[in-house]
Amino acid sequence: MEERNQSQRILNAAYKCISTKGYANVSLRDIAEEAGVVLSQLHYYFGSKEGLFTEVIKMMIDKYLKEINEALSVGETAKDKMLSLVKFFKDLLKNNPGLFKLLYDFTGLAMWSSSFNSLLKDLFNDLSKMIEEKILSNSALGENFKNYSPRAVARMILGAMFGTGIQVILDSNENEILDALNATQIIFE
């Protein structure tokens, strides 16, 4: 039990450090200090920096999947569920931009690391599948989208959400950018 608490404390510290400072600006020493442990314990529990960050990515993925699944369970109609998803992203961008920054940071790393690539690819596939199943599978798409598969539209929605998220993080004073998420409703018109 003590080992589990220790490793979880290290994971939480790594999550906090990376989401506030960014991957490139965080050292293992920073994480050890935040966790209140000696540096060797990070190596003991996770083997390497990549091993630790792989576990942080898994923790982030679990959080995203759980919260987005909950958001997609709100409402009866596809449009209600879409509105709930938009609300989720808006709330996340306003209240927890660190989680978005962490996702973007790890997505950048995934371009160069095969182990990170696999994890992030699976996350985006799972999110697209969730959107497809919970919003698009039983709904009539608008005229402009009827020739596209639900999978393609789900990927477009996800891309719009994350792309808009990047813009909001880069220019948090621009409310119009955040309102752009509402435009995803056009897929039902």
PDB file of C-alpha atoms in Angstrom:
ATOM      1  CA  MET A   1       0.000   0.000   0.000  1.00  0.00           C
ATOM      2  CA  GLU A   2       2.852   2.349   0.856  1.00  0.00           C
ATOM      3  CA  GLU A   3       4.459   1.717  -2.555  1.00  0.00           C
ATOM      4  CA  ARG A   4       1.163   2.414  -4.309  1.00  0.00           C
ATOM      5  CA  ASN A   5       0.758   5.709  -2.432  1.00  0.00           C
ATOM      6  CA  GLN A   6       4.352   6.669  -3.192  1.00  0.00           C
ATOM      7  CA  SER A   7       4.069   5.916  -6.920  1.00  0.00           C
ATOM      8  CA  GLN A   8       0.717   7.725  -7.112  1.00  0.00           C
ATOM      9  CA  ARG A   9       2.183  10.750  -5.363  1.00  0.00           C
ATOM     10  CA  ILE A  10       4.994  10.790  -7.953  1.00  0.00           C
ATOM     11  CA  LEU A  11       2.475  10.482 -10.807  1.00  0.00           C
ATOM     12  CA  ASN A  12       0.374  13.314  -9.421  1.00  0.00           C
ATOM     13  CA  ALA A  13       3.459  15.487  -9.017  1.00  0.00           C
ATOM     14  CA  ALA A  14       4.580  14.724 -12.574  1.00  0.00           C
ATOM     15  CA  TYR A  15       1.104  15.535 -13.885  1.00  0.00           C
ATOM     16  CA  LYS A  16       1.073  18.836 -12.004  1.00  0.00           C
ATOM     17  CA  CYS A  17       4.594  19.826 -13.053  1.00  0.00           C
ATOM     18  CA  ILE A  18       4.119  18.999 -16.722  1.00  0.00           C
ATOM     19  CA  SER A  19       0.683  20.597 -16.964  1.00  0.00           C
ATOM     20  CA  THR A  20       1.944  23.837 -15.430  1.00  0.00           C
ATOM     21  CA  LYS A  21       5.487  24.050 -16.851  1.00  0.00           C
ATOM     22  CA  GLY A  22       5.412  21.868 -19.970  1.00  0.00           C
ATOM     23  CA  TYR A  23       7.387  18.740 -20.742  1.00  0.00           C
ATOM     24  CA  ALA A  24      10.443  20.576 -22.028  1.00  0.00           C
ATOM     25  CA  ASN A  25      10.708  22.704 -18.875  1.00  0.00           C
ATOM     26  CA  VAL A  26      10.366  19.926 -16.304  1.00  0.00           C
ATOM     27  CA  SER A  27      13.190  17.821 -14.947  1.00  0.00           C
ATOM     28  CA  LEU A  28      12.916  14.639 -12.948  1.00  0.00           C
ATOM     29  CA  ARG A  29      14.413  16.613 -10.071  1.00  0.00           C
ATOM     30  CA  ASP A  30      11.457  19.061 -10.272  1.00  0.00           C
ATOM     31  CA  ILE A  31       9.040  16.156 -10.094  1.00  0.00           C
ATOM     32  CA  ALA A  32      10.868  14.523  -7.185  1.00  0.00           C
ATOM     33  CA  GLU A  33      10.793  17.810  -5.265  1.00  0.00           C
ATOM     34  CA  GLU A  34       7.083  18.294  -5.969  1.00  0.00           C
ATOM     35  CA  ALA A  35       6.378  14.730  -4.814  1.00  0.00           C
ATOM     36  CA  GLY A  36       8.577  15.069  -1.749  1.00  0.00           C
ATOM     37  CA  VAL A  37      10.719  12.062  -2.679  1.00  0.00           C
ATOM     38  CA  VAL A  38      14.338  11.486  -3.616  1.00  0.00           C
ATOM     39  CA  LEU A  39      15.190  11.317  -7.307  1.00  0.00           C
ATOM     40  CA  SER A  40      16.120   7.629  -7.169  1.00  0.00           C
ATOM     41  CA  GLN A  41      12.520   6.748  -6.268  1.00  0.00           C
ATOM     42  CA  LEU A  42      11.340   7.988  -9.659  1.00  0.00           C
ATOM     43  CA  HIS A  43      13.732   5.554 -11.309  1.00  0.00           C
ATOM     44  CA  TYR A  44      12.741   2.797  -8.884  1.00  0.00           C
ATOM     45  CA  TYR A  45       9.016   3.085  -9.662  1.00  0.00           C
ATOM     46  CA  PHE A  46       9.095   4.066 -13.332  1.00  0.00           C
ATOM     47  CA  GLY A  47      12.520   3.110 -14.672  1.00  0.00           C
ATOM     48  CA  SER A  48      13.080   6.224 -16.758  1.00  0.00           C
ATOM     49  CA  LYS A  49      11.684   9.619 -17.671  1.00  0.00           C
ATOM     50  CA  GLU A  50       9.843   8.013 -20.587  1.00  0.00           C
ATOM     51  CA  GLY A  51       8.410   5.338 -18.277  1.00  0.00           C
ATOM     52  CA  LEU A  52       7.143   8.002 -15.881  1.00  0.00           C
ATOM     53  CA  PHE A  53       5.663  10.115 -18.657  1.00  0.00           C
ATOM     54  CA  THR A  54       4.031   7.047 -20.207  1.00  0.00           C
ATOM     55  CA  GLU A  55       2.200   6.514 -16.926  1.00  0.00           C
ATOM     56  CA  VAL A  56       1.235  10.210 -16.781  1.00  0.00           C
ATOM     57  CA  ILE A  57      -0.171   9.902 -20.312  1.00  0.00           C
ATOM     58  CA  LYS A  58      -2.171   6.839 -19.277  1.00  0.00           C
ATOM     59  CA  MET A  59      -3.514   8.753 -16.274  1.00  0.00           C
ATOM     60  CA  MET A  60      -4.454  11.706 -18.514  1.00  0.00           C
ATOM     61  CA  ILE A  61      -6.107   9.383 -21.046  1.00  0.00           C
ATOM     62  CA  ASP A  62      -8.209   7.707 -18.354  1.00  0.00           C
ATOM     63  CA  LYS A  63      -9.312  11.124 -17.105  1.00  0.00           C
ATOM     64  CA  TYR A  64     -10.221  12.372 -20.592  1.00  0.00           C
ATOM     65  CA  LEU A  65     -12.101   9.234 -21.577  1.00  0.00           C
ATOM     66  CA  LYS A  66     -14.086   9.119 -18.347  1.00  0.00           C
ATOM     67  CA  GLU A  67     -15.034  12.802 -18.418  1.00  0.00           C
ATOM     68  CA  ILE A  68     -15.915  12.884 -22.112  1.00  0.00           C
ATOM     69  CA  ASN A  69     -17.964   9.710 -21.764  1.00  0.00           C
ATOM     70  CA  GLU A  70     -19.896  11.402 -18.946  1.00  0.00           C
ATOM     71  CA  ALA A  71     -20.432  14.498 -21.106  1.00  0.00           C
ATOM     72  CA  LEU A  72     -21.684  12.351 -23.979  1.00  0.00           C
ATOM     73  CA  SER A  73     -24.171  10.649 -21.673  1.00  0.00           C
ATOM     74  CA  VAL A  74     -26.039  13.909 -21.005  1.00  0.00           C
ATOM     75  CA  GLY A  75     -29.182  14.576 -22.994  1.00  0.00           C
ATOM     76  CA  GLU A  76     -31.485  12.514 -25.127  1.00  0.00           C
ATOM     77  CA  THR A  77     -30.892  13.716 -28.670  1.00  0.00           C
ATOM     78  CA  ALA A  78     -27.717  13.865 -30.718  1.00  0.00           C
ATOM     79  CA  LYS A  79     -27.907  17.648 -30.617  1.00  0.00           C
ATOM     80  CA  ASP A  80     -28.225  17.592 -26.787  1.00  0.00           C
ATOM     81  CA  LYS A  81     -25.183  15.342 -26.554  1.00  0.00           C
ATOM     82  CA  MET A  82     -23.260  17.584 -28.933  1.00  0.00           C
ATOM     83  CA  LEU A  83     -24.137  20.617 -26.813  1.00  0.00           C
ATOM     84  CA  SER A  84     -22.955  18.743 -23.726  1.00  0.00           C
ATOM     85  CA  LEU A  85     -19.657  17.919 -25.445  1.00  0.00           C
ATOM     86  CA  VAL A  86     -19.191  21.570 -26.444  1.00  0.00           C
ATOM     87  CA  LYS A  87     -19.951  22.630 -22.867  1.00  0.00           C
ATOM     88  CA  PHE A  88     -17.418  20.099 -21.588  1.00  0.00           C
ATOM     89  CA  PHE A  89     -14.675  21.513 -23.822  1.00  0.00           C
ATOM     90  CA  LYS A  90     -15.548  25.118 -22.979  1.00  0.00           C
ATOM     91  CA  ASP A  91     -15.525  24.369 -19.251  1.00  0.00           C
ATOM     92  CA  LEU A  92     -12.260  22.474 -19.547  1.00  0.00           C
ATOM     93  CA  LEU A  93     -10.618  25.332 -21.441  1.00  0.00           C
ATOM     94  CA  LYS A  94     -11.820  27.883 -18.887  1.00  0.00           C
ATOM     95  CA  ASN A  95     -11.258  25.886 -15.702  1.00  0.00           C
ATOM     96  CA  ASN A  96      -8.468  23.417 -16.466  1.00  0.00           C
ATOM     97  CA  PRO A  97      -6.364  24.617 -19.406  1.00  0.00           C
ATOM     98  CA  GLY A  98      -3.431  22.682 -17.944  1.00  0.00           C
ATOM     99  CA  LEU A  99      -5.074  19.419 -18.975  1.00  0.00           C
ATOM    100  CA  PHE A 100      -5.332  20.705 -22.538  1.00  0.00           C
ATOM    101  CA  LYS A 101      -1.740  21.891 -22.489  1.00  0.00           C
ATOM    102  CA  LEU A 102      -0.653  18.502 -21.213  1.00  0.00           C
ATOM    103  CA  LEU A 103      -2.507  16.775 -24.035  1.00  0.00           C
ATOM    104  CA  TYR A 104      -0.913  19.043 -26.632  1.00  0.00           C
ATOM    105  CA  ASP A 105       2.529  18.602 -25.117  1.00  0.00           C
ATOM    106  CA  PHE A 106       2.237  14.821 -25.204  1.00  0.00           C
ATOM    107  CA  THR A 107       0.764  14.913 -28.702  1.00  0.00           C
ATOM    108  CA  GLY A 108       3.886  16.761 -29.834  1.00  0.00           C
ATOM    109  CA  LEU A 109       6.062  14.138 -28.162  1.00  0.00           C
ATOM    110  CA  ALA A 110       4.024  11.399 -29.825  1.00  0.00           C
ATOM    111  CA  MET A 111       5.257  12.638 -33.194  1.00  0.00           C
ATOM    112  CA  TRP A 112       8.756  11.485 -32.223  1.00  0.00           C
ATOM    113  CA  SER A 113       8.254   8.650 -29.740  1.00  0.00           C
ATOM    114  CA  SER A 114       6.685   5.381 -30.839  1.00  0.00           C
ATOM    115  CA  SER A 115       5.499   4.492 -27.318  1.00  0.00           C
ATOM    116  CA  PHE A 116       3.821   7.898 -26.877  1.00  0.00           C
ATOM    117  CA  ASN A 117       2.491   7.706 -30.446  1.00  0.00           C
ATOM    118  CA  SER A 118       0.649   4.491 -29.757  1.00  0.00           C
ATOM    119  CA  LEU A 119      -0.980   5.862 -26.598  1.00  0.00           C
ATOM    120  CA  LEU A 120      -2.130   9.130 -28.183  1.00  0.00           C
ATOM    121  CA  LYS A 121      -3.288   7.417 -31.372  1.00  0.00           C
ATOM    122  CA  ASP A 122      -5.434   5.109 -29.241  1.00  0.00           C
ATOM    123  CA  LEU A 123      -6.822   8.087 -27.299  1.00  0.00           C
ATOM    124  CA  PHE A 124      -7.897   9.921 -30.445  1.00  0.00           C
ATOM    125  CA  ASN A 125      -9.352   6.724 -31.909  1.00  0.00           C
ATOM    126  CA  ASP A 126     -11.292   6.051 -28.699  1.00  0.00           C
ATOM    127  CA  LEU A 127     -12.608   9.620 -28.564  1.00  0.00           C
ATOM    128  CA  SER A 128     -13.684   9.524 -32.213  1.00  0.00           C
ATOM    129  CA  LYS A 129     -15.404   6.200 -31.636  1.00  0.00           C
ATOM    130  CA  MET A 130     -17.208   7.605 -28.581  1.00  0.00           C
ATOM    131  CA  ILE A 131     -18.464  10.595 -30.562  1.00  0.00           C
ATOM    132  CA  GLU A 132     -19.512   8.332 -33.406  1.00  0.00           C
ATOM    133  CA  GLU A 133     -21.400   5.911 -31.165  1.00  0.00           C
ATOM    134  CA  LYS A 134     -22.979   8.362 -28.720  1.00  0.00           C
ATOM    135  CA  ILE A 135     -23.796  11.254 -31.060  1.00  0.00           C
ATOM    136  CA  LEU A 136     -23.732  10.238 -34.696  1.00  0.00           C
ATOM    137  CA  SER A 137     -24.827   6.611 -34.951  1.00  0.00           C
ATOM    138  CA  ASN A 138     -28.532   7.309 -34.440  1.00  0.00           C
ATOM    139  CA  SER A 139     -28.836  10.802 -35.832  1.00  0.00           C
ATOM    140  CA  ALA A 140     -29.564  12.374 -39.153  1.00  0.00           C
ATOM    141  CA  LEU A 141     -26.630  14.434 -40.320  1.00  0.00           C
ATOM    142  CA  GLY A 142     -27.249  17.757 -41.973  1.00  0.00           C
ATOM    143  CA  GLU A 143     -27.339  18.106 -45.737  1.00  0.00           C
ATOM    144  CA  ASN A 144     -23.666  19.061 -46.005  1.00  0.00           C
ATOM    145  CA  PHE A 145     -22.517  15.975 -44.108  1.00  0.00           C
ATOM    146  CA  LYS A 146     -24.820  13.223 -45.352  1.00  0.00           C
ATOM    147  CA  ASN A 147     -22.231  11.920 -47.837  1.00  0.00           C
ATOM    148  CA  TYR A 148     -19.637  11.352 -45.128  1.00  0.00           C
ATOM    149  CA  SER A 149     -19.335   8.380 -42.819  1.00  0.00           C
ATOM    150  CA  PRO A 150     -20.134   8.915 -39.133  1.00  0.00           C
ATOM    151  CA  ARG A 151     -16.490   8.023 -38.404  1.00  0.00           C
ATOM    152  CA  ALA A 152     -15.222  10.815 -40.679  1.00  0.00           C
ATOM    153  CA  VAL A 153     -17.616  13.331 -39.105  1.00  0.00           C
ATOM    154  CA  ALA A 154     -16.589  12.194 -35.605  1.00  0.00           C
ATOM    155  CA  ARG A 155     -12.945  12.822 -36.485  1.00  0.00           C
ATOM    156  CA  MET A 156     -13.848  16.253 -37.863  1.00  0.00           C
ATOM    157  CA  ILE A 157     -15.701  17.127 -34.643  1.00  0.00           C
ATOM    158  CA  LEU A 158     -12.781  15.980 -32.519  1.00  0.00           C
ATOM    159  CA  GLY A 159     -10.333  17.897 -34.704  1.00  0.00           C
ATOM    160  CA  ALA A 160     -12.466  21.034 -34.431  1.00  0.00           C
ATOM    161  CA  MET A 161     -12.622  20.720 -30.639  1.00  0.00           C
ATOM    162  CA  PHE A 162      -8.892  20.271 -30.171  1.00  0.00           C
ATOM    163  CA  GLY A 163      -7.922  22.762 -32.871  1.00  0.00           C
ATOM    164  CA  THR A 164     -10.160  25.389 -31.330  1.00  0.00           C
ATOM    165  CA  GLY A 165      -8.692  24.495 -27.944  1.00  0.00           C
ATOM    166  CA  ILE A 166      -5.193  25.307 -29.216  1.00  0.00           C
ATOM    167  CA  GLN A 167      -6.382  28.698 -30.425  1.00  0.00           C
ATOM    168  CA  VAL A 168      -8.040  29.466 -27.083  1.00  0.00           C
ATOM    169  CA  ILE A 169      -4.906  28.541 -25.166  1.00  0.00           C
ATOM    170  CA  LEU A 170      -2.771  30.717 -27.425  1.00  0.00           C
ATOM    171  CA  ASP A 171      -5.184  33.669 -27.244  1.00  0.00           C
ATOM    172  CA  SER A 172      -7.274  33.310 -24.096  1.00  0.00           C
ATOM    173  CA  ASN A 173      -8.597  36.878 -24.412  1.00  0.00           C
ATOM    174  CA  GLU A 174     -10.454  36.091 -27.603  1.00  0.00           C
ATOM    175  CA  ASN A 175     -13.962  34.938 -26.612  1.00  0.00           C
ATOM    176  CA  GLU A 176     -14.980  34.562 -30.245  1.00  0.00           C
ATOM    177  CA  ILE A 177     -12.583  31.635 -30.566  1.00  0.00           C
ATOM    178  CA  LEU A 178     -14.247  29.805 -27.690  1.00  0.00           C
ATOM    179  CA  ASP A 179     -17.648  30.483 -29.222  1.00  0.00           C
ATOM    180  CA  ALA A 180     -16.418  28.788 -32.408  1.00  0.00           C
ATOM    181  CA  LEU A 181     -17.077  25.467 -30.674  1.00  0.00           C
ATOM    182  CA  ASN A 182     -20.794  26.183 -31.038  1.00  0.00           C
ATOM    183  CA  ALA A 183     -20.390  25.967 -34.819  1.00  0.00           C
ATOM    184  CA  THR A 184     -20.091  22.175 -34.556  1.00  0.00           C
ATOM    185  CA  GLN A 185     -23.889  22.086 -34.286  1.00  0.00           C
ATOM    186  CA  ILE A 186     -24.127  22.691 -38.055  1.00  0.00           C
ATOM    187  CA  ILE A 187     -23.563  19.009 -38.684  1.00  0.00           C
ATOM    188  CA  PHE A 188     -27.189  18.413 -37.722  1.00  0.00           C
ATOM    189  CA  GLU A 189     -28.668  21.203 -39.853  1.00  0.00           C
TER     190      GLU A 189
END
